Coordinates of C-alpha atoms in Angstrom, one line a residue:
M29 CA 0.0 0.0 0.0
N30 CA 1.5 3.4 -1.0
G31 CA 1.5 6.4 1.2
S32 CA -1.4 8.1 -0.4
A33 CA -3.7 5.1 0.0
M34 CA -2.6 4.7 3.7
K35 CA -3.4 8.3 4.5
Q36 CA -6.8 7.9 2.8
S37 CA -7.5 4.8 4.9
L38 CA -6.5 6.5 8.1
L39 CA -8.8 9.5 7.3
I40 CA -11.7 7.2 6.6
L41 CA -11.1 5.4 10.0
M42 CA -10.9 8.6 11.9
T43 CA -14.0 10.0 10.3
S44 CA -15.8 6.7 11.2
L45 CA -14.7 6.9 14.8
L46 CA -15.8 10.5 15.1
M47 CA -19.2 9.7 13.7
Q48 CA -19.6 6.8 16.1
A49 CA -18.5 8.8 19.2
P50 CA -22.0 10.3 20.0
M51 CA -23.4 6.8 19.9
F52 CA -21.3 5.8 22.9
A53 CA -21.7 9.0 24.9
E54 CA -24.7 9.0 27.2
S55 CA -27.2 11.8 26.3
V56 CA -28.2 14.3 28.9
S57 CA -31.8 13.1 28.7
S58 CA -30.6 9.6 29.6
K59 CA -28.6 10.9 32.5
S60 CA -31.6 12.9 33.7
Y61 CA -33.8 9.9 33.5
H62 CA -31.5 7.5 35.4
K63 CA -30.7 10.1 38.0
R64 CA -34.4 10.7 38.5
I65 CA -35.0 7.0 39.3
E66 CA -31.9 6.8 41.5
L67 CA -32.8 9.8 43.7
L68 CA -36.4 8.7 44.1
T69 CA -35.2 5.4 45.5
Y70 CA -33.0 7.3 48.0
L71 CA -35.7 9.7 49.0
R72 CA -38.1 6.8 49.6
E73 CA -35.5 5.0 51.8
L74 CA -34.8 8.2 53.7
E75 CA -38.4 9.0 54.6
P76 CA -38.9 6.7 57.6
I77 CA -35.4 7.4 58.8
V78 CA -35.9 11.2 58.9
K79 CA -39.4 10.9 60.4
N80 CA -38.0 8.8 63.2
F81 CA -35.0 11.0 63.8
R82 CA -36.2 14.5 62.9
G83 CA -33.6 16.4 65.0
E84 CA -34.2 19.4 67.1
D85 CA -35.9 22.7 66.0
P86 CA -33.9 26.0 65.7
E87 CA -34.3 26.5 69.5
G88 CA -32.9 23.1 70.3
K89 CA -36.2 21.5 71.4
P90 CA -37.7 18.1 70.3
T91 CA -40.1 18.4 67.4
E92 CA -43.4 16.9 66.4
L93 CA -43.8 14.8 63.3
N94 CA -46.0 17.3 61.5
A95 CA -44.4 20.5 62.9
P96 CA -45.1 23.7 61.0
E97 CA -42.5 25.2 58.7
G98 CA -39.7 26.8 60.7
K99 CA -40.4 24.5 63.7
E100 CA -39.4 21.3 62.1
G101 CA -36.3 19.4 63.1
F102 CA -33.1 20.1 61.2
R103 CA -33.0 16.7 59.5
M104 CA -36.6 17.1 58.4
K105 CA -35.8 20.6 57.1
K106 CA -32.9 19.2 55.0
Y107 CA -35.1 16.4 53.7
N108 CA -37.9 18.7 52.7
E109 CA -35.3 20.9 50.9
A110 CA -34.0 17.9 49.0
K111 CA -37.5 17.0 48.0
R112 CA -38.2 20.6 46.8
I113 CA -35.1 20.6 44.6
Y114 CA -36.0 17.1 43.3
Q115 CA -39.4 18.3 42.4
E116 CA -38.0 21.3 40.4
G117 CA -35.8 18.8 38.5
L118 CA -38.9 16.7 37.7
Q119 CA -40.7 19.7 36.3
Y120 CA -37.7 20.5 34.0
H121 CA -37.4 16.8 33.1
F122 CA -41.0 16.5 32.0
E123 CA -40.8 19.8 30.1
G124 CA -37.9 18.4 28.1
N125 CA -35.4 20.8 29.6
Y126 CA -33.0 17.9 30.4
S127 CA -29.9 20.0 31.1
S128 CA -31.6 22.1 33.8
A129 CA -33.3 18.9 35.2
Y130 CA -30.0 17.1 35.5
Q131 CA -28.4 20.1 37.3
R132 CA -31.3 20.1 39.8
F133 CA -30.9 16.4 40.3
L134 CA -27.2 16.8 41.0
E135 CA -28.0 19.4 43.6
C136 CA -30.5 17.0 45.2
Q137 CA -27.8 14.2 45.1
L138 CA -25.4 16.5 47.0
G139 CA -28.0 17.2 49.7
I140 CA -28.7 13.5 50.1
E141 CA -25.0 12.7 50.4
K142 CA -24.6 15.2 53.2
M143 CA -27.7 13.8 55.0
T144 CA -26.7 10.2 54.7
E145 CA -23.2 11.0 55.9
E146 CA -24.6 12.6 59.1
L147 CA -27.3 9.9 59.6
S148 CA -24.8 7.0 59.2
Q149 CA -22.8 8.5 62.1
L150 CA -25.9 8.9 64.2
Y151 CA -27.0 5.3 63.5
I152 CA -23.6 3.9 64.4
L153 CA -23.5 5.8 67.7
R154 CA -27.0 4.7 68.6
A155 CA -26.3 1.1 67.7
E156 CA -23.1 1.2 69.8
E157 CA -24.9 2.7 72.8
M158 CA -27.7 0.1 72.5
M159 CA -25.3 -2.8 72.4
K160 CA -23.5 -1.5 75.5
T161 CA -26.7 -0.9 77.4
A162 CA -28.1 -4.3 76.5
M163 CA -25.1 -6.0 78.0
E164 CA -25.7 -4.4 81.4
R165 CA -28.6 -4.7 83.9
K166 CA -31.7 -2.8 82.9
N167 CA -33.0 -2.6 86.5
P168 CA -30.1 -2.5 89.1
N169 CA -32.7 -2.8 91.9
N170 CA -34.0 -6.1 90.6
P171 CA -31.9 -9.0 92.0
M172 CA -33.1 -11.3 89.2
D173 CA -31.7 -8.9 86.6
K174 CA -28.4 -10.1 85.2
A175 CA -25.6 -8.5 83.1
L176 CA -24.6 -10.4 80.0
L177 CA -21.2 -11.4 81.4
D178 CA -22.9 -12.8 84.5
I179 CA -25.2 -14.9 82.4
S180 CA -22.2 -16.4 80.6
I181 CA -20.5 -17.2 83.8
E182 CA -23.4 -18.4 86.0
Y183 CA -25.6 -20.3 83.5
G184 CA -23.2 -22.3 81.3
K185 CA -23.0 -26.1 81.2
G186 CA -20.1 -26.1 83.7
S187 CA -21.6 -23.5 86.1
Y188 CA -22.9 -24.2 89.6
F189 CA -26.4 -23.3 88.6
R190 CA -26.5 -26.0 85.9
Q191 CA -24.5 -28.7 87.7
D192 CA -25.6 -28.4 91.3
V193 CA -29.0 -26.8 91.1
M194 CA -30.9 -27.0 87.8
D195 CA -29.8 -30.4 86.5
I196 CA -30.1 -32.4 89.8
P197 CA -33.0 -34.9 89.5
R198 CA -35.7 -34.3 92.1
E199 CA -38.9 -36.0 93.2
A200 CA -41.7 -33.4 93.3
P201 CA -43.3 -32.4 95.5
Y202 CA -41.1 -34.1 98.2
S203 CA -38.0 -32.2 97.0
R204 CA -38.5 -28.5 96.4
R205 CA -37.0 -26.6 93.5
M206 CA -33.7 -25.0 94.5
Y207 CA -34.0 -22.1 92.1
D208 CA -36.6 -19.6 91.0
P209 CA -38.3 -20.9 87.8
K210 CA -38.0 -17.4 86.3
E211 CA -34.3 -17.7 86.5
A212 CA -34.1 -20.7 84.2
H213 CA -34.6 -18.7 81.0
Y214 CA -31.1 -17.4 81.4
S215 CA -29.8 -20.9 81.0
Y216 CA -32.1 -21.7 78.1
N217 CA -31.3 -18.4 76.3
K218 CA -27.6 -18.1 77.1
Y219 CA -26.3 -19.2 73.7
D220 CA -28.8 -17.0 71.8
I221 CA -27.9 -14.0 74.0
E222 CA -24.1 -14.5 73.4
K223 CA -24.7 -15.0 69.6
N224 CA -26.6 -11.8 69.4
L225 CA -23.8 -10.0 71.2
E226 CA -21.3 -11.5 68.7
L227 CA -23.4 -10.6 65.6
G228 CA -24.3 -7.1 67.0
Y229 CA -20.7 -6.1 67.3
K230 CA -19.8 -7.7 63.9
H231 CA -22.5 -5.7 62.2
L232 CA -21.4 -2.6 64.0
G233 CA -17.8 -3.1 62.9
L234 CA -18.9 -3.6 59.3
A235 CA -21.0 -0.4 59.5
K236 CA -18.0 1.6 60.7
E237 CA -15.9 0.1 57.9
A238 CA -18.5 1.0 55.2
R239 CA -18.7 4.6 56.5
A240 CA -14.9 4.9 56.7
T241 CA -14.6 3.7 53.1
A242 CA -17.1 6.3 51.9
L243 CA -15.2 9.1 53.6
K244 CA -12.0 8.0 51.9
V245 CA -13.4 8.4 48.4
E246 CA -12.4 12.0 48.0
K247 CA -8.9 11.4 49.5
N248 CA -8.2 8.7 47.0
L249 CA -8.7 11.0 44.0
E250 CA -5.8 12.5 42.1
K251 CA -5.0 16.1 42.5
H252 CA -6.6 17.1 39.2
Q253 CA -9.7 15.0 39.8
K254 CA -13.0 16.2 41.3
L255 CA -15.9 14.3 42.7
Q256 CA -18.1 13.1 40.0
P257 CA -21.8 12.1 40.3
S258 CA -20.7 8.5 40.1
H259 CA -18.4 9.0 43.1
R260 CA -21.2 10.6 45.0
K261 CA -23.5 7.7 44.2
Y262 CA -20.9 5.3 45.4
R263 CA -20.6 7.2 48.7
I264 CA -24.3 7.4 49.2
D265 CA -24.6 3.7 48.7
L266 CA -21.9 3.1 51.3
Y267 CA -23.6 5.4 53.8
F268 CA -26.9 3.5 53.3
G269 CA -25.0 0.3 53.7
A270 CA -23.6 1.6 57.0
I271 CA -27.1 2.7 58.1
N272 CA -28.6 -0.8 57.4
L273 CA -25.7 -2.6 59.1
A274 CA -26.2 -0.4 62.1
R275 CA -29.9 -1.3 62.0
D276 CA -28.8 -5.0 62.1
S277 CA -26.7 -4.2 65.1
K278 CA -29.7 -2.5 66.8
A279 CA -31.8 -5.6 66.0
N280 CA -29.3 -7.8 67.8
A281 CA -29.4 -5.4 70.8
I282 CA -33.2 -5.6 70.8
N283 CA -33.0 -9.4 70.6
I284 CA -30.8 -9.4 73.7
Y285 CA -33.4 -7.3 75.6
K286 CA -36.2 -9.7 74.5
L287 CA -34.2 -12.8 75.6
K288 CA -33.1 -11.3 79.0
Y289 CA -36.5 -9.9 80.0
P290 CA -39.3 -12.2 78.7
Y291 CA -41.6 -11.4 81.6
D292 CA -41.7 -7.6 81.2
N293 CA -44.7 -7.6 78.8
Y294 CA -46.9 -9.2 81.5
Y295 CA -48.8 -5.9 81.7
L296 CA -50.5 -6.7 78.3
N297 CA -52.3 -9.7 79.8
N298 CA -54.1 -8.0 82.7
A299 CA -56.9 -5.5 82.9
Q300 CA -55.0 -3.2 85.2
A301 CA -52.0 -2.9 82.9
K302 CA -49.7 -3.6 85.8
S303 CA -46.2 -5.1 85.6
E304 CA -45.8 -8.5 87.3
S305 CA -45.3 -8.7 91.1
S306 CA -41.8 -9.7 92.2
K307 CA -39.9 -10.5 95.4
D308 CA -37.2 -8.4 96.9
E309 CA -34.0 -9.7 98.5
N310 CA -35.8 -10.5 101.7
G311 CA -38.5 -12.5 100.0
A312 CA -41.2 -9.8 100.5
T313 CA -43.7 -9.3 97.6
V314 CA -43.3 -6.1 95.6
E315 CA -46.5 -5.2 93.8
G316 CA -46.4 -4.4 90.1
Q317 CA -46.9 -0.9 88.9
P318 CA -49.1 0.4 86.1
V319 CA -47.1 0.5 82.8
K320 CA -47.4 3.6 80.6
V321 CA -47.1 3.2 76.8
D322 CA -46.3 6.5 75.1
G323 CA -47.7 8.4 78.1
V324 CA -50.9 6.5 78.7
T325 CA -52.2 3.5 80.7
Y326 CA -55.4 1.5 80.0
D327 CA -56.5 -2.1 79.5
F328 CA -54.1 -2.9 76.6
S329 CA -55.4 -6.5 76.5
K330 CA -58.5 -5.2 74.8
N331 CA -56.6 -3.2 72.2
P332 CA -57.3 -4.8 68.8
Y333 CA -53.9 -3.7 67.5
V334 CA -51.8 -5.5 70.1
K335 CA -50.1 -8.7 68.8
F336 CA -49.0 -11.1 71.5
D337 CA -46.2 -12.7 69.5
H338 CA -42.9 -11.8 67.8
R339 CA -44.8 -9.3 65.6
I340 CA -45.6 -7.1 68.5
Q341 CA -45.2 -3.4 67.7
A342 CA -42.4 -1.4 69.2
M343 CA -44.5 0.9 71.4
F344 CA -46.0 -2.1 73.3
D345 CA -42.8 -4.0 73.8
V346 CA -41.5 -2.7 77.2
R347 CA -38.8 -5.3 77.3
V348 CA -36.9 -2.7 75.3
P349 CA -36.1 0.6 77.2
E350 CA -38.4 3.5 76.3
E351 CA -35.5 5.5 74.7
Y352 CA -34.8 2.8 72.2
R353 CA -38.4 2.0 71.1
V354 CA -38.1 4.4 68.2
D355 CA -35.0 2.4 67.1
H356 CA -37.1 -0.8 67.5
A357 CA -39.7 0.6 65.1
D358 CA -37.1 2.0 62.7
V359 CA -35.3 -1.4 62.4
R360 CA -38.5 -2.6 60.7
G361 CA -38.8 0.5 58.5
R362 CA -41.8 1.7 60.6
V363 CA -42.4 5.3 61.8
Y364 CA -42.8 5.2 65.6
D365 CA -45.0 8.2 66.0
L366 CA -47.5 7.1 63.3
D367 CA -47.7 3.6 64.8
S368 CA -48.3 5.1 68.2
N369 CA -51.1 7.3 67.0
N370 CA -52.8 4.5 65.1
M371 CA -52.3 1.6 67.6
V372 CA -52.2 3.3 71.1
F373 CA -54.5 6.3 70.5
M374 CA -56.5 4.7 67.7
K375 CA -56.5 7.9 65.6
Y376 CA -58.7 6.4 62.8
D377 CA -61.1 4.3 65.0
Q378 CA -63.0 6.7 67.1
E379 CA -65.8 4.3 68.0
R380 CA -63.3 1.7 69.3
K381 CA -61.5 4.4 71.1
K382 CA -64.6 5.5 73.0
A383 CA -65.5 1.8 73.8
L384 CA -62.1 1.1 75.3
N385 CA -61.9 4.5 77.1
V386 CA -58.6 5.3 75.5
P387 CA -57.1 8.5 77.0
P388 CA -56.3 11.4 74.7
K389 CA -52.8 11.8 73.5
P390 CA -50.8 14.0 75.9
A391 CA -49.3 17.3 74.7
A392 CA -45.6 17.3 74.0
G393 CA -43.6 17.2 77.2
T394 CA -46.5 16.0 79.3
T395 CA -47.9 12.6 80.3
A396 CA -51.5 11.6 80.7
N397 CA -53.0 10.4 84.0
P398 CA -53.3 6.6 84.2
Q399 CA -56.7 5.3 83.2
Q400 CA -57.7 1.9 84.4

């Protein structure tokens, strides 16, 4: 092939490649479409998270779920702003102004990235706090309450309780039981309690690792590089991964509470809504006290929304300390305040509410008088 023919061949090849280049580049309309779907998924996943952990208002006070504008929590305010920007992007997208739509979607993506970065840290801290608290005694004044380490030491196969007390054959009623039957559940649940401890901290470690990886993305870029939308998507996915792993850790802490305190939900089975009577160190009977659920007390055994099994909703499950019941609901993707309104106060069933004499919902910062 002579030089002239070679130059002509190269020119044809270059022209062909230039003509094909637009075919491989993603159009702005396609970018806008895919970013629209991506952000909608993120906003949907954030909704119950933000509603459960709304943050304080500008004065530093706790906020209501449907607080007026200017009084909402700082996380709710950021979430509403992200939704507003996303809605503007939708309007541009459906108008066919894909360039402006894509720019709005990128602004929304930046806001979501900042929210998930802060929320992932919050979830990790709360999961760590819940795991530590679950390991300790919930009620230091109850001699039957045990810390997790005490359960491991006292109720294993080689322990005194198992060898010399629980496993000794006896002839009832001539030989009396040498232990309180309510103590036996520690022995039966010991392995599950320890396994939830192991898994809880494993999930917590993975959550911290996922968040740390997300924070390193910008540091790993070259000096001439800037964060691209693909980088931000990668970080958001990691932050959501950290949030969900922290939720798994919270679920393990909740399981520990359920296994350690199976008798705390006794109040659901009696008309007075009282906790179960117990005995103090001297053997004297200590009467149970009325249990409040979200500030009210009534005959919960008649509440049609109470489930007496593993599906029991968070606000009724007093095995879990009150400050963590919002986490209990959040683990399932539920909004605690909405469940409380619907199931404790029966917001949408006024006739049933009257029939059961359900007290009105107390104002913020107050508690209702017990109703029995």
